[in-house]
Amino acid sequence: MSEGKILDIAHISFLDMIKVMITLSGAASAKGTLIRNAIKTAERISEIDYPTFDDYLAAVENATNPITMIEGKVTHIGQFVFGLQNCPFGPSIKDYNQVFEKLPDGYADFTAEFNKTSNVTDQFRVGEGAGVSPFCSVHQPMRSAFAEKIRIGGKKIQIFQLGCKSGGGKKGFADKWLQAAGVPKEVVDKILDNHMCCYSLKIEE
Amino acid sequence: MDKNSRMKNVLIVDDERYFLMSLVEGLGTYAADFNTLTAENGKKAVDVLNRTGIDLVVTDLKMPEMDGFELLAFMTKNYPAIPVIVMTAYCTPEIKTRLELIGSFKVLEKPLDFKDLVDCIFAELANISKGYIRGITLPAFLQLVEMERKTCTLTIRSRGRKGFLYFSDGELMDADNGREQQEKAALDIVCWDEAEIEISSVCREKNRNIPTSLSHLLMEGFRLKDEEKRSGGNGGSQYPEAALTATTGAEDFSSILAESGPDTGADTDIKSKQNQLPVDLSIIEGMTKEEAMASAKEILNEFSKLQGVDAVCLVGRDGFLLDSISRTGIDTEMIGAIASSGFGASESMGRQLGKGVMSISMIEFDKGPVMFSPVGDDAFLVIVAEKDSNLGMIRLKLKKHSAELATAAAI
C-alpha cells in the first residue's frame, strides 16, 4: 500500500486563486493585485537601520533580516550582488504539481504581463524579463518593498532584480536593471547556474 | 444676404409647359417664403443646379432629353444634400423600385393636389435647416452627429476637395469623396484639415454601406493625420492604401524567455506574446515621457471641468495610477486599484460572451455614475461623476481623446 502525502491547502488554493484572478479580471489586473498585496505586506513591517553592511549580512545569517524572513537565506556573492538558492514559492508549486501535475492555465500570459514595463515595476526595479513565473510578481516587488524599510548606516537601500531561473533551468534576465546596476550579464548568468534568483543591493548616497 | 439667411430656391422640373406655368403662378402666393425656378427637363435642371443655389427640387419623371431618373442619379452623385420631391402619374411598383435604388425621395402622385404640394414643399424646406459649421473640428462634429442620432448629409469642403458623409439616425451610412465611396472615402474625408462643414437634414442613403464604427474610423483618421504630419504630407493626399489593411499599429513585444515555475521542475509554458497597441509607436519615439504626461494632464483637466465630474483617473491596467485630477477627499489611488478589478471583470465578461472590444463600462449609483473606458492596451480611464453630469459630453470627450491618452499611457 503506497503512502500518501499531506499537502498544504494554502499552497493549492493560492495557486488556484491566481488562476481565478486572471480569469475574472485579466492578467494585468491580477498582476496589480498581487503587487499591491506585496506592497501592503511590506507596509506592515517595522523600519530597521543596520549600522554597517556587515551588520546587514549578519542579520541575513541570523534570519532576522526582514528580506531573509520572507525569502530564506541568500548568499552574498560579492560587490553587493546576491544569489538566492531556493525560490520561496518552491514548496507551493511542488505541492500543487503533486496533485495536478501542471500549473494552471494562464500563467504564461501573467508572467509576460509582469515583465512588461510599467510604473510599478520601474519603481521597484523588478520584472523587465527577470520574471519567470507569476510568483515572481509577488516575490520580487515584496523584496523591493521590504528593502524600502531597511537602512544601512542611515542610508536608504535599493534592490535591482537582475535575473531569475525557472525550475526547468531556463534563465530570465532584466537587461534594464543589469545596466542600471552595472552588473555584467555573464556574472548573473554564472550565479544563476547555482541559484534560483539574483539581485543587487545599492546603498543610496 | 449670406448663405445661411438667403431666400430659399425651389426648382420645379417638368416638360409640360402649361402645368409648369400654373404651378409657378400658384406658388407665387408664397413668394415671400421661397423663389420658384423652373426647368423643362433634366438637362436644363442640371444647368440651373450648377448655376444657382437650389434648396429643393420638385421633378417629374417622364421628360425628354434627360428624364427624371437621370436627374435624380445626377443629384445623388453631385447634390446629395438637396431634397427632392418626385411627381409622377405612374407610380407603379417598377417605378417605386427604380426610385428606391437611387435613393430616398418624397413621391407625389399626379394629378397633384396643389395643397399637398405646398405642404410638402414647406415641410421639406423646414427640414432642410441647412447650416455651415465652423469653429469645431470635423471629428468632434461627427461625434456630435452620432451622439445626437442625426439624420443628415454632410458636405465637407477642404482645400478644393469636396466629399459627402451620409448619416441616418446617427449611423454613418456611406461616404463619397468624388473618387471613392464607402469606408475608403470616409477614411479619406475624416482626415481632411480645415474642413468646412455644410449640414443638410436629408439622407438619401438607405443602406448602411460602412459597417465600421465611427469611433474606429476617427481613431484611424487621427493616426493617419499624425502619420501624414510626420512624413511631411500636405494634408491633401489621397488616403494611403496601406492604412486600409493595417488598421492598428503593432509592436512585437520581445518574447520572454521563461519556461517554468522556479524550484520545482514544473515548467510554465510562456509563449512569446505579441501585444497590439492602438497607437502608432513612432509617435512615441518623438515624444518624451514628460511631454506625453503633460498632454495627458491637459486632457484630464478638460474632463475635470465637465459638469458633475468629481474625479478623472488615468490608470494602468494593473490598477496603478498614472495620473488623476479630483475633488479634495477622493482617494484616487484607491479608485485605480478597485477600478482595475471592475474594468478587468467587464472586459472578461465581454470576452466570455463574445461581445468584442469594450468601449465603455458604466456603473450607476444613487449619487451618480462611475465610468471606465479603455485607452489603448495599457491603461483605462475612470470617471467618477455626480447624478447631474452630462454623460453625453463625457462620452464625446472619451471618444475624442482616447487615442492621445493611449499614446501617453503607452509611453
Coordinates of C-alpha atoms in Angstrom, one line a residue:
Chain A
M1 CA 0.0 0.0 0.0
S2 CA 1.6 3.2 -1.1
E3 CA 1.8 6.1 1.4
G4 CA 0.1 9.3 0.6
K5 CA 1.3 12.9 1.3
I6 CA -0.4 15.5 3.3
L7 CA -0.5 18.7 1.3
D8 CA -0.7 22.3 2.4
I9 CA -4.1 23.5 1.4
A10 CA -2.9 27.1 1.4
H11 CA -0.4 26.2 -1.4
I12 CA -3.1 24.6 -3.5
S13 CA -5.6 27.4 -3.0
F14 CA -3.1 30.2 -3.6
L15 CA -2.1 28.9 -7.0
D16 CA -5.7 28.4 -8.0
M17 CA -6.6 31.8 -6.7
I18 CA -4.1 33.4 -9.1
K19 CA -5.8 31.5 -11.9
V20 CA -9.2 32.7 -10.8
M21 CA -8.0 36.3 -10.7
I22 CA -6.6 36.0 -14.2
T23 CA -9.9 34.6 -15.5
L24 CA -12.1 37.1 -13.7
S25 CA -10.3 40.3 -14.2
G26 CA -7.4 39.7 -16.6
A27 CA -3.7 39.2 -16.2
A28 CA -2.9 42.9 -15.8
S29 CA -5.4 43.4 -13.0
A30 CA -4.3 40.2 -11.3
K31 CA -0.7 41.3 -11.5
G32 CA -1.6 44.6 -10.0
T33 CA -3.5 43.0 -7.2
L34 CA -0.6 40.7 -6.3
I35 CA 1.9 43.5 -6.4
R36 CA -0.3 45.8 -4.3
N37 CA -0.7 42.9 -1.8
A38 CA 3.1 42.6 -1.6
I39 CA 3.5 46.3 -1.0
K40 CA 0.8 46.3 1.7
T41 CA 2.6 43.4 3.4
A42 CA 5.8 45.4 3.4
E43 CA 4.0 48.4 4.9
R44 CA 3.3 46.4 8.0
I45 CA 6.9 45.7 8.9
S46 CA 8.9 47.9 11.1
E47 CA 11.8 50.0 9.8
I48 CA 15.2 48.9 10.7
D49 CA 18.6 50.5 10.4
Y50 CA 21.8 48.4 10.3
P51 CA 24.9 50.3 11.3
T52 CA 27.0 48.7 8.5
F53 CA 26.7 46.4 5.5
D54 CA 28.3 43.7 7.6
D55 CA 25.6 44.0 10.2
Y56 CA 23.1 43.7 7.4
L57 CA 24.8 40.4 6.2
A58 CA 24.9 39.2 9.8
A59 CA 21.1 39.7 10.0
V60 CA 20.8 37.6 6.9
E61 CA 22.8 34.8 8.5
N62 CA 20.6 35.0 11.7
A63 CA 17.4 35.2 9.6
T64 CA 16.4 38.3 11.4
N65 CA 16.7 40.5 8.3
P66 CA 13.2 41.2 7.0
I67 CA 14.0 40.1 3.5
T68 CA 15.5 36.9 4.7
M69 CA 12.4 36.2 6.7
I70 CA 10.3 36.1 3.6
E71 CA 12.6 34.5 1.1
G72 CA 15.2 32.5 3.0
K73 CA 18.9 32.8 3.3
V74 CA 20.6 34.5 0.5
T75 CA 24.3 34.3 -0.5
H76 CA 26.3 37.5 -0.9
I77 CA 28.4 36.7 -4.0
G78 CA 30.3 39.9 -3.7
Q79 CA 30.1 43.5 -4.9
F80 CA 26.6 43.7 -3.4
V81 CA 25.3 41.0 -5.7
F82 CA 23.2 38.3 -4.1
G83 CA 22.1 34.8 -5.1
L84 CA 19.1 33.0 -3.6
Q85 CA 19.4 29.3 -3.7
N86 CA 15.7 28.4 -3.3
C87 CA 12.7 30.0 -4.6
P88 CA 10.3 30.9 -1.7
F89 CA 7.4 29.6 -3.7
G90 CA 9.1 26.3 -4.5
P91 CA 7.1 24.3 -1.9
S92 CA 3.8 25.7 -3.1
I93 CA 4.5 24.7 -6.7
K94 CA 5.8 21.3 -5.7
D95 CA 2.6 20.6 -3.6
Y96 CA 0.4 21.7 -6.5
N97 CA 2.1 19.6 -9.0
Q98 CA 1.9 16.6 -6.8
V99 CA -1.9 16.7 -7.2
F100 CA -2.5 18.4 -10.6
E101 CA 0.8 17.6 -12.4
K102 CA 1.0 21.0 -14.1
L103 CA 0.5 24.6 -13.1
P104 CA -2.9 26.3 -14.0
D105 CA -3.5 27.7 -17.5
G106 CA -3.0 31.4 -17.9
Y107 CA 0.3 31.6 -16.0
A108 CA 2.3 32.3 -19.2
D109 CA 0.2 35.4 -20.0
F110 CA 0.5 36.6 -16.4
T111 CA 4.3 36.2 -16.5
A112 CA 4.5 38.1 -19.8
E113 CA 2.4 40.8 -18.2
F114 CA 4.7 41.1 -15.2
N115 CA 7.7 41.5 -17.5
K116 CA 6.1 44.4 -19.4
T117 CA 7.5 47.8 -18.4
S118 CA 5.1 49.6 -16.0
N119 CA 5.4 52.4 -13.5
V120 CA 5.2 50.0 -10.6
T121 CA 7.9 47.6 -11.9
D122 CA 10.1 50.6 -12.6
Q123 CA 9.5 51.9 -9.1
F124 CA 10.6 48.6 -7.6
R125 CA 13.2 47.7 -10.3
V126 CA 11.7 44.3 -11.0
G127 CA 10.3 42.3 -13.9
E128 CA 11.7 43.5 -17.3
G129 CA 12.5 39.9 -18.2
A130 CA 13.5 38.7 -14.8
G131 CA 10.1 37.2 -14.2
V132 CA 9.8 33.5 -14.9
S133 CA 6.5 32.8 -13.2
P134 CA 3.6 34.6 -11.6
F135 CA 5.2 34.1 -8.2
C136 CA 8.0 36.5 -9.3
S137 CA 5.3 39.2 -9.3
V138 CA 4.8 38.6 -5.6
H139 CA 8.3 37.8 -4.5
Q140 CA 10.3 40.5 -6.4
P141 CA 8.2 43.6 -5.5
M142 CA 7.8 42.3 -2.0
R143 CA 11.5 42.1 -1.5
S144 CA 12.0 45.6 -3.0
A145 CA 9.2 47.0 -0.9
F146 CA 10.7 45.4 2.2
A147 CA 14.0 47.0 1.3
E148 CA 12.4 50.4 1.5
K149 CA 12.0 49.8 5.2
I150 CA 15.7 49.0 5.6
R151 CA 18.6 51.4 6.0
I152 CA 22.3 50.8 6.3
G153 CA 24.2 53.4 8.2
G154 CA 21.1 55.6 8.0
K155 CA 21.0 55.4 4.2
K156 CA 18.2 54.0 2.1
I157 CA 18.8 50.9 0.1
Q158 CA 17.5 49.8 -3.3
I159 CA 17.2 46.3 -4.8
F160 CA 17.7 45.7 -8.5
Q161 CA 16.3 42.4 -9.8
L162 CA 18.9 41.1 -12.2
G163 CA 17.7 37.6 -13.1
C164 CA 15.7 34.5 -12.1
K165 CA 15.7 30.9 -13.1
S166 CA 12.8 28.5 -13.6
G167 CA 12.7 25.1 -12.1
G168 CA 13.4 23.7 -15.6
G169 CA 16.6 25.7 -15.7
K170 CA 15.7 28.5 -18.1
K171 CA 17.1 31.8 -17.1
G172 CA 15.4 35.2 -17.4
F173 CA 17.4 38.4 -17.3
A174 CA 16.4 42.0 -16.7
D175 CA 18.7 43.9 -19.1
K176 CA 17.3 47.2 -17.9
W177 CA 18.3 46.5 -14.3
L178 CA 21.6 44.8 -15.2
Q179 CA 22.5 48.1 -16.9
A180 CA 21.2 50.3 -14.1
A181 CA 23.1 48.3 -11.5
G182 CA 26.2 48.0 -13.7
V183 CA 26.4 44.2 -13.3
P184 CA 27.5 42.2 -16.4
K185 CA 25.0 39.7 -17.6
E186 CA 27.7 37.0 -17.7
V187 CA 28.1 37.3 -14.0
V188 CA 24.4 36.9 -13.3
D189 CA 24.3 34.0 -15.8
K190 CA 27.0 32.3 -13.8
I191 CA 25.3 33.0 -10.4
L192 CA 22.1 31.5 -11.8
D193 CA 23.9 28.3 -12.5
N194 CA 23.7 27.6 -8.8
H195 CA 20.9 29.9 -7.6
M196 CA 17.3 30.5 -8.5
C197 CA 17.2 34.2 -8.1
C198 CA 19.8 37.0 -8.4
Y199 CA 19.7 40.7 -7.3
S200 CA 21.9 43.5 -6.4
L201 CA 21.7 45.9 -3.5
K202 CA 22.6 49.6 -3.7
I203 CA 23.1 51.8 -0.7
E204 CA 21.9 55.3 -1.7
E205 CA 24.4 58.1 -1.3
Chain B
M1 CA -27.7 88.0 -47.6
D2 CA -25.3 85.3 -46.7
K3 CA -25.6 81.6 -47.5
N4 CA -27.5 81.0 -44.3
S5 CA -30.1 83.6 -44.4
R6 CA -30.8 84.0 -48.2
M7 CA -34.3 83.2 -49.6
K8 CA -34.8 79.6 -50.4
N9 CA -34.9 78.5 -54.0
V10 CA -37.3 75.8 -55.2
L11 CA -36.7 74.3 -58.7
I12 CA -39.7 72.7 -60.5
V13 CA -38.8 70.4 -63.3
D14 CA -41.5 69.4 -65.8
D15 CA -41.8 69.2 -69.6
E16 CA -45.5 70.2 -69.6
R17 CA -45.2 74.0 -70.1
Y18 CA -48.8 74.8 -69.0
F19 CA -48.6 72.7 -65.9
L20 CA -45.3 74.4 -65.1
M21 CA -46.8 77.8 -65.6
S22 CA -49.8 77.0 -63.4
L23 CA -47.5 75.8 -60.7
V24 CA -45.4 79.0 -60.9
E25 CA -48.5 81.1 -60.7
G26 CA -49.9 79.2 -57.7
L27 CA -46.6 79.1 -55.8
G28 CA -46.2 82.9 -56.4
T29 CA -48.5 83.2 -53.4
Y30 CA -45.6 82.1 -51.3
A31 CA -43.1 84.5 -52.9
A32 CA -42.2 85.8 -49.5
D33 CA -41.2 82.3 -48.4
F34 CA -39.3 81.0 -51.4
N35 CA -38.4 81.7 -55.0
T36 CA -39.7 79.4 -57.7
L37 CA -37.4 78.5 -60.6
T38 CA -38.3 76.2 -63.5
A39 CA -36.6 73.8 -65.9
E40 CA -38.3 71.9 -68.8
N41 CA -36.2 68.8 -68.5
G42 CA -33.4 67.2 -66.6
K43 CA -30.6 68.7 -68.6
K44 CA -31.9 72.2 -68.1
A45 CA -32.3 71.4 -64.4
V46 CA -28.7 70.4 -64.2
D47 CA -27.7 73.8 -65.7
V48 CA -29.8 75.6 -63.0
L49 CA -28.4 73.4 -60.2
N50 CA -24.8 74.2 -61.4
R51 CA -25.5 77.9 -61.6
T52 CA -27.9 78.6 -58.7
G53 CA -28.0 77.6 -55.0
I54 CA -31.1 75.4 -55.1
D55 CA -32.6 74.2 -51.8
L56 CA -35.3 71.9 -53.1
V57 CA -36.1 70.2 -56.4
V58 CA -39.6 69.1 -57.4
T59 CA -39.4 66.9 -60.5
D60 CA -41.4 64.9 -62.9
L61 CA -40.0 61.6 -64.1
K62 CA -41.0 61.4 -67.7
M63 CA -39.2 64.1 -69.7
P64 CA -37.3 64.4 -72.9
E65 CA -33.5 64.7 -73.3
M66 CA -32.7 63.9 -69.7
D67 CA -35.5 62.3 -67.7
G68 CA -36.3 62.4 -64.0
F69 CA -34.4 59.2 -63.2
E70 CA -31.2 60.6 -64.8
L71 CA -31.7 63.8 -63.0
L72 CA -32.1 62.0 -59.7
A73 CA -29.0 60.0 -60.3
F74 CA -27.0 63.1 -61.1
M75 CA -28.3 64.8 -58.0
T76 CA -27.5 61.8 -55.8
K77 CA -23.9 61.9 -57.1
N78 CA -23.4 65.7 -57.1
Y79 CA -26.1 67.3 -54.9
P80 CA -27.0 64.6 -52.3
A81 CA -27.9 67.2 -49.7
I82 CA -30.7 68.8 -51.8
P83 CA -34.0 67.2 -51.1
V84 CA -36.2 66.1 -54.0
I85 CA -40.0 65.7 -54.4
V86 CA -40.9 63.4 -57.2
M87 CA -44.1 63.9 -59.2
T88 CA -45.4 61.0 -61.2
A89 CA -48.6 60.0 -62.9
Y90 CA -47.5 56.4 -63.0
C91 CA -46.4 55.3 -59.5
T92 CA -46.1 51.6 -60.5
P93 CA -44.2 49.1 -58.4
E94 CA -41.5 49.1 -61.0
I95 CA -41.0 52.9 -60.7
K96 CA -41.0 52.6 -56.9
T97 CA -38.3 50.0 -57.2
R98 CA -36.2 52.2 -59.5
L99 CA -36.6 55.2 -57.2
E100 CA -35.6 53.1 -54.2
L101 CA -32.5 52.0 -56.0
I102 CA -31.4 55.6 -56.5
G103 CA -32.3 56.8 -53.0
S104 CA -34.9 58.1 -50.7
F105 CA -37.4 60.6 -52.1
K106 CA -40.8 62.0 -51.3
V107 CA -43.2 61.0 -54.0
L108 CA -46.5 62.8 -55.0
E109 CA -48.9 61.3 -57.5
K110 CA -50.3 63.2 -60.4
P111 CA -52.7 64.8 -60.8
L112 CA -51.4 66.8 -57.9
D113 CA -53.4 68.2 -55.1
F114 CA -51.9 71.7 -55.0
K115 CA -52.3 72.0 -51.3
D116 CA -50.4 68.7 -50.8
L117 CA -47.6 70.0 -52.9
V118 CA -47.4 73.3 -51.0
D119 CA -47.4 71.4 -47.6
C120 CA -44.8 69.1 -48.9
I121 CA -42.6 72.0 -50.1
F122 CA -42.9 73.8 -46.8
A123 CA -42.2 70.6 -44.9
E124 CA -39.1 69.8 -46.9
L125 CA -37.8 73.4 -46.7
A126 CA -38.4 73.3 -42.9
N127 CA -36.5 70.0 -42.7
I128 CA -33.5 71.3 -44.7
S129 CA -32.2 73.6 -42.0
K130 CA -29.0 73.7 -43.9
G131 CA -26.2 75.2 -42.0
Y132 CA -22.5 75.8 -42.0
I133 CA -20.4 74.7 -39.1
R134 CA -17.2 76.5 -38.2
G135 CA -15.1 76.6 -35.0
I136 CA -15.3 72.8 -34.4
T137 CA -13.1 70.1 -35.8
L138 CA -14.6 67.6 -38.2
P139 CA -14.0 64.6 -35.9
A140 CA -15.7 66.4 -33.0
F141 CA -18.6 67.4 -35.1
L142 CA -19.1 63.8 -36.5
Q143 CA -19.2 62.5 -32.9
L144 CA -21.9 65.0 -32.1
V145 CA -23.9 63.9 -35.1
E146 CA -23.6 60.3 -34.0
M147 CA -24.4 61.1 -30.4
E148 CA -27.5 63.2 -31.3
R149 CA -28.5 60.4 -33.7
K150 CA -28.9 62.9 -36.5
T151 CA -30.1 62.1 -40.0
C152 CA -28.3 64.3 -42.4
T153 CA -25.9 64.7 -45.3
L154 CA -22.7 66.5 -44.6
T155 CA -21.0 68.2 -47.4
I156 CA -17.3 68.6 -46.5
R157 CA -15.0 71.0 -48.3
S158 CA -11.3 71.3 -47.7
R159 CA -8.6 72.7 -49.9
G160 CA -10.5 72.3 -53.2
R161 CA -11.9 68.9 -52.3
K162 CA -15.5 68.1 -51.7
G163 CA -16.9 65.0 -50.1
F164 CA -20.2 63.7 -48.6
L165 CA -20.9 61.8 -45.5
Y166 CA -24.4 60.3 -45.1
F167 CA -25.8 59.8 -41.6
S168 CA -29.1 58.1 -40.8
D169 CA -30.1 58.1 -37.2
G170 CA -26.5 58.9 -36.2
E171 CA -25.1 56.0 -38.1
L172 CA -22.6 56.7 -40.9
M173 CA -24.3 55.0 -43.9
D174 CA -22.0 55.9 -46.7
A175 CA -19.4 58.4 -47.9
D176 CA -18.2 59.8 -51.3
N177 CA -15.1 61.8 -51.9
G178 CA -15.5 62.1 -55.6
R179 CA -13.1 59.2 -56.3
E180 CA -14.2 56.5 -53.9
Q181 CA -17.2 55.5 -51.9
Q182 CA -18.0 53.8 -48.6
E183 CA -15.3 53.2 -46.0
K184 CA -12.4 54.2 -48.2
A185 CA -13.9 57.6 -48.9
A186 CA -14.9 58.0 -45.2
L187 CA -11.4 57.4 -44.0
D188 CA -10.1 59.9 -46.5
I189 CA -12.6 62.6 -45.6
V190 CA -12.3 62.4 -41.8
C191 CA -8.6 63.2 -42.3
W192 CA -9.3 66.4 -44.1
D193 CA -7.9 69.5 -42.4
E194 CA -9.6 72.9 -42.1
A195 CA -12.8 71.4 -43.3
E196 CA -15.9 73.5 -44.0
I197 CA -18.9 71.5 -43.0
E198 CA -22.3 72.0 -44.6
I199 CA -25.1 70.1 -43.0
S200 CA -28.4 69.3 -44.6
S201 CA -31.1 67.3 -42.8
V202 CA -31.5 64.9 -45.6
C203 CA -30.1 61.4 -46.0
R204 CA -30.9 59.8 -49.3
E205 CA -28.8 56.7 -48.5
K206 CA -30.9 53.9 -47.1
N207 CA -28.4 51.1 -46.9
R208 CA -25.6 51.1 -44.4
N209 CA -22.5 50.6 -46.6
I210 CA -20.0 51.3 -43.9
P211 CA -20.1 48.7 -41.2
T212 CA -17.1 50.1 -39.3
S213 CA -18.0 52.2 -36.3
L214 CA -17.4 56.0 -36.5
S215 CA -15.1 55.9 -33.5
H216 CA -12.9 53.4 -35.2
L217 CA -12.8 55.5 -38.4
L218 CA -11.9 58.5 -36.4
M219 CA -9.2 56.8 -34.5
E220 CA -7.7 55.6 -37.7
G221 CA -8.1 59.0 -39.2
F222 CA -6.3 60.5 -36.2
R223 CA -3.5 58.0 -36.6
L224 CA -3.2 58.8 -40.3
K225 CA -3.2 62.5 -39.6
D226 CA -0.2 62.1 -37.3
E227 CA 1.5 59.9 -39.8
E228 CA 1.0 62.4 -42.5
K229 CA 2.4 65.2 -40.3
R230 CA 5.5 63.2 -39.6
S231 CA 6.1 62.3 -43.2
G232 CA 5.7 66.0 -44.1
G233 CA 2.5 65.4 -46.1
N234 CA 0.4 68.3 -47.2
G235 CA -2.8 67.1 -45.7
G236 CA -4.4 66.8 -49.1
S237 CA -3.2 63.5 -50.4
Q238 CA -5.4 60.5 -51.0
Y239 CA -5.9 58.1 -48.2
P240 CA -3.0 55.7 -48.2
E241 CA -3.9 52.3 -49.4
A242 CA -1.7 50.6 -46.7
A243 CA -3.7 52.1 -43.9
L244 CA -6.8 50.2 -45.0
T245 CA -5.1 46.9 -44.3
A246 CA -3.1 47.9 -41.3
T247 CA -5.8 49.4 -39.1
T248 CA -3.7 49.4 -35.9
G249 CA 0.0 49.9 -35.3
A250 CA 1.5 46.7 -34.0
E251 CA 4.5 46.3 -31.9
D252 CA 6.2 43.0 -31.4
F253 CA 7.0 42.7 -27.8
S254 CA 10.0 40.5 -27.3
S255 CA 9.3 37.0 -26.3
I256 CA 10.0 36.4 -22.7
L257 CA 12.4 33.6 -22.0
A258 CA 10.9 31.9 -19.1
E259 CA 9.6 28.5 -19.1
S260 CA 8.9 27.2 -15.7
G261 CA 8.0 27.9 -12.2
P262 CA 11.0 28.1 -10.0
D263 CA 12.5 25.4 -7.9
T264 CA 10.1 22.7 -8.9
G265 CA 10.9 21.2 -12.2
A266 CA 7.5 22.1 -13.5
D267 CA 7.8 24.5 -16.4
T268 CA 5.3 27.2 -17.0
D269 CA 4.8 27.4 -20.8
I270 CA 5.5 31.0 -21.6
K271 CA 4.8 31.9 -25.2
S272 CA 6.1 34.9 -26.9
K273 CA 3.4 37.5 -26.7
Q274 CA 2.5 39.9 -29.4
N275 CA 0.9 42.9 -28.0
Q276 CA -1.0 45.2 -30.3
L277 CA -1.3 48.8 -29.4
P278 CA -3.8 51.1 -30.9
V279 CA -1.2 53.8 -31.1
D280 CA 1.5 54.3 -33.6
L281 CA 4.7 53.7 -31.7
S282 CA 6.6 56.1 -34.0
I283 CA 4.7 58.9 -32.4
I284 CA 6.1 57.8 -29.1
E285 CA 9.6 57.8 -30.4
G286 CA 9.5 61.6 -30.9
M287 CA 7.9 62.3 -27.5
T288 CA 9.4 62.4 -24.0
K289 CA 7.5 60.9 -21.1
E290 CA 7.1 64.3 -19.6
E291 CA 5.6 65.7 -22.8
A292 CA 3.2 62.7 -23.1
M293 CA 2.1 63.1 -19.5
A294 CA 1.7 66.8 -19.8
S295 CA -0.6 66.2 -22.7
A296 CA -2.5 63.6 -20.7
K297 CA -2.8 66.1 -17.8
E298 CA -4.4 68.7 -20.1
I299 CA -6.9 66.1 -21.3
L300 CA -7.7 65.1 -17.7
N301 CA -8.1 68.7 -16.8
E302 CA -10.6 69.1 -19.7
F303 CA -12.6 66.2 -18.3
S304 CA -12.5 67.6 -14.7
K305 CA -14.1 70.8 -15.9
L306 CA -17.2 69.0 -17.3
Q307 CA -20.4 69.4 -15.4
G308 CA -20.7 66.9 -12.5
V309 CA -17.3 65.3 -12.9
D310 CA -15.7 64.6 -9.4
A311 CA -12.6 62.7 -10.4
V312 CA -10.9 61.5 -13.5
C313 CA -8.1 59.0 -13.3
L314 CA -5.8 57.6 -15.9
V315 CA -5.0 54.1 -14.6
G316 CA -2.6 51.4 -15.8
R317 CA -4.3 48.1 -16.5
D318 CA -2.5 46.8 -13.4
G319 CA -4.5 49.3 -11.3
F320 CA -1.6 51.7 -10.5
L321 CA -2.4 55.3 -11.1
L322 CA -0.7 57.1 -14.0
D323 CA -2.3 60.5 -13.3
S324 CA -5.5 62.0 -11.9
I325 CA -7.5 65.1 -11.1
S326 CA -10.1 65.0 -8.4
R327 CA -12.0 67.0 -5.9
T328 CA -10.4 67.0 -2.4
G329 CA -11.2 64.0 -0.4
I330 CA -11.2 61.4 -3.2
D331 CA -8.6 58.7 -2.9
T332 CA -7.6 58.2 -6.5
E333 CA -5.0 55.6 -5.7
M334 CA -7.8 53.5 -4.2
I335 CA -10.1 54.2 -7.1
G336 CA -7.4 53.0 -9.5
A337 CA -6.9 49.7 -7.6
I338 CA -10.6 48.9 -7.3
A339 CA -11.4 50.1 -10.8
S340 CA -8.8 47.7 -12.2
S341 CA -10.8 44.7 -11.0
G342 CA -14.0 46.2 -12.2
F343 CA -12.6 47.1 -15.6
G344 CA -10.9 43.8 -15.9
A345 CA -14.1 42.0 -15.0
S346 CA -16.1 43.9 -17.6
E347 CA -13.5 43.1 -20.2
S348 CA -13.5 39.4 -19.2
M349 CA -17.3 39.3 -19.4
G350 CA -17.3 40.8 -22.9
R351 CA -14.7 38.3 -23.9
Q352 CA -16.6 35.3 -22.4
L353 CA -19.8 36.5 -24.1
G354 CA -18.1 37.1 -27.4
K355 CA -19.1 40.8 -27.3
G356 CA -15.9 42.1 -28.9
V357 CA -13.9 45.1 -27.8
M358 CA -15.2 47.1 -24.8
S359 CA -15.6 50.8 -25.3
I360 CA -17.3 52.0 -22.1
S361 CA -18.4 50.3 -18.9
M362 CA -20.7 52.3 -16.6
I363 CA -22.0 51.6 -13.1
E364 CA -24.9 53.7 -11.9
F365 CA -25.1 54.5 -8.2
D366 CA -27.6 56.6 -6.3
K367 CA -25.3 59.5 -6.3
G368 CA -24.0 59.2 -9.9
P369 CA -22.2 57.0 -12.3
V370 CA -18.7 55.7 -12.5
M371 CA -17.4 55.1 -16.0
F372 CA -14.4 53.0 -17.2
S373 CA -13.1 53.3 -20.7
P374 CA -10.1 51.6 -22.2
V375 CA -7.3 53.8 -23.6
G376 CA -5.1 51.6 -25.7
D377 CA -3.8 48.3 -24.4
D378 CA -2.0 49.7 -21.4
A379 CA -4.5 51.8 -19.5
F380 CA -8.0 52.9 -18.9
L381 CA -9.8 56.0 -17.8
V382 CA -12.0 56.1 -14.7
I383 CA -14.5 59.0 -14.4
V384 CA -16.4 59.4 -11.2
A385 CA -19.4 61.7 -11.8
E386 CA -22.4 63.1 -10.0
K387 CA -26.0 62.4 -10.8
D388 CA -26.4 65.6 -12.8
S389 CA -23.3 65.0 -15.0
N390 CA -23.5 65.4 -18.8
L391 CA -22.9 61.8 -19.8
G392 CA -23.2 62.6 -23.5
M393 CA -20.4 65.1 -23.2
I394 CA -18.3 62.7 -21.2
R395 CA -18.7 60.0 -23.9
L396 CA -17.9 62.5 -26.6
K397 CA -14.7 63.6 -24.8
L398 CA -13.7 59.9 -24.3
K399 CA -14.0 59.2 -28.0
K400 CA -12.2 62.4 -28.8
H401 CA -9.2 61.9 -26.6
S402 CA -8.8 58.2 -26.3
A403 CA -6.0 58.0 -28.9
E404 CA -4.0 60.8 -27.2
L405 CA -4.4 59.2 -23.8
A406 CA -3.4 55.8 -25.2
T407 CA -0.2 57.3 -26.6
A408 CA 0.7 58.9 -23.2
A409 CA -0.1 55.6 -21.4
A410 CA 2.0 53.6 -23.8
I411 CA 5.0 55.8 -23.1

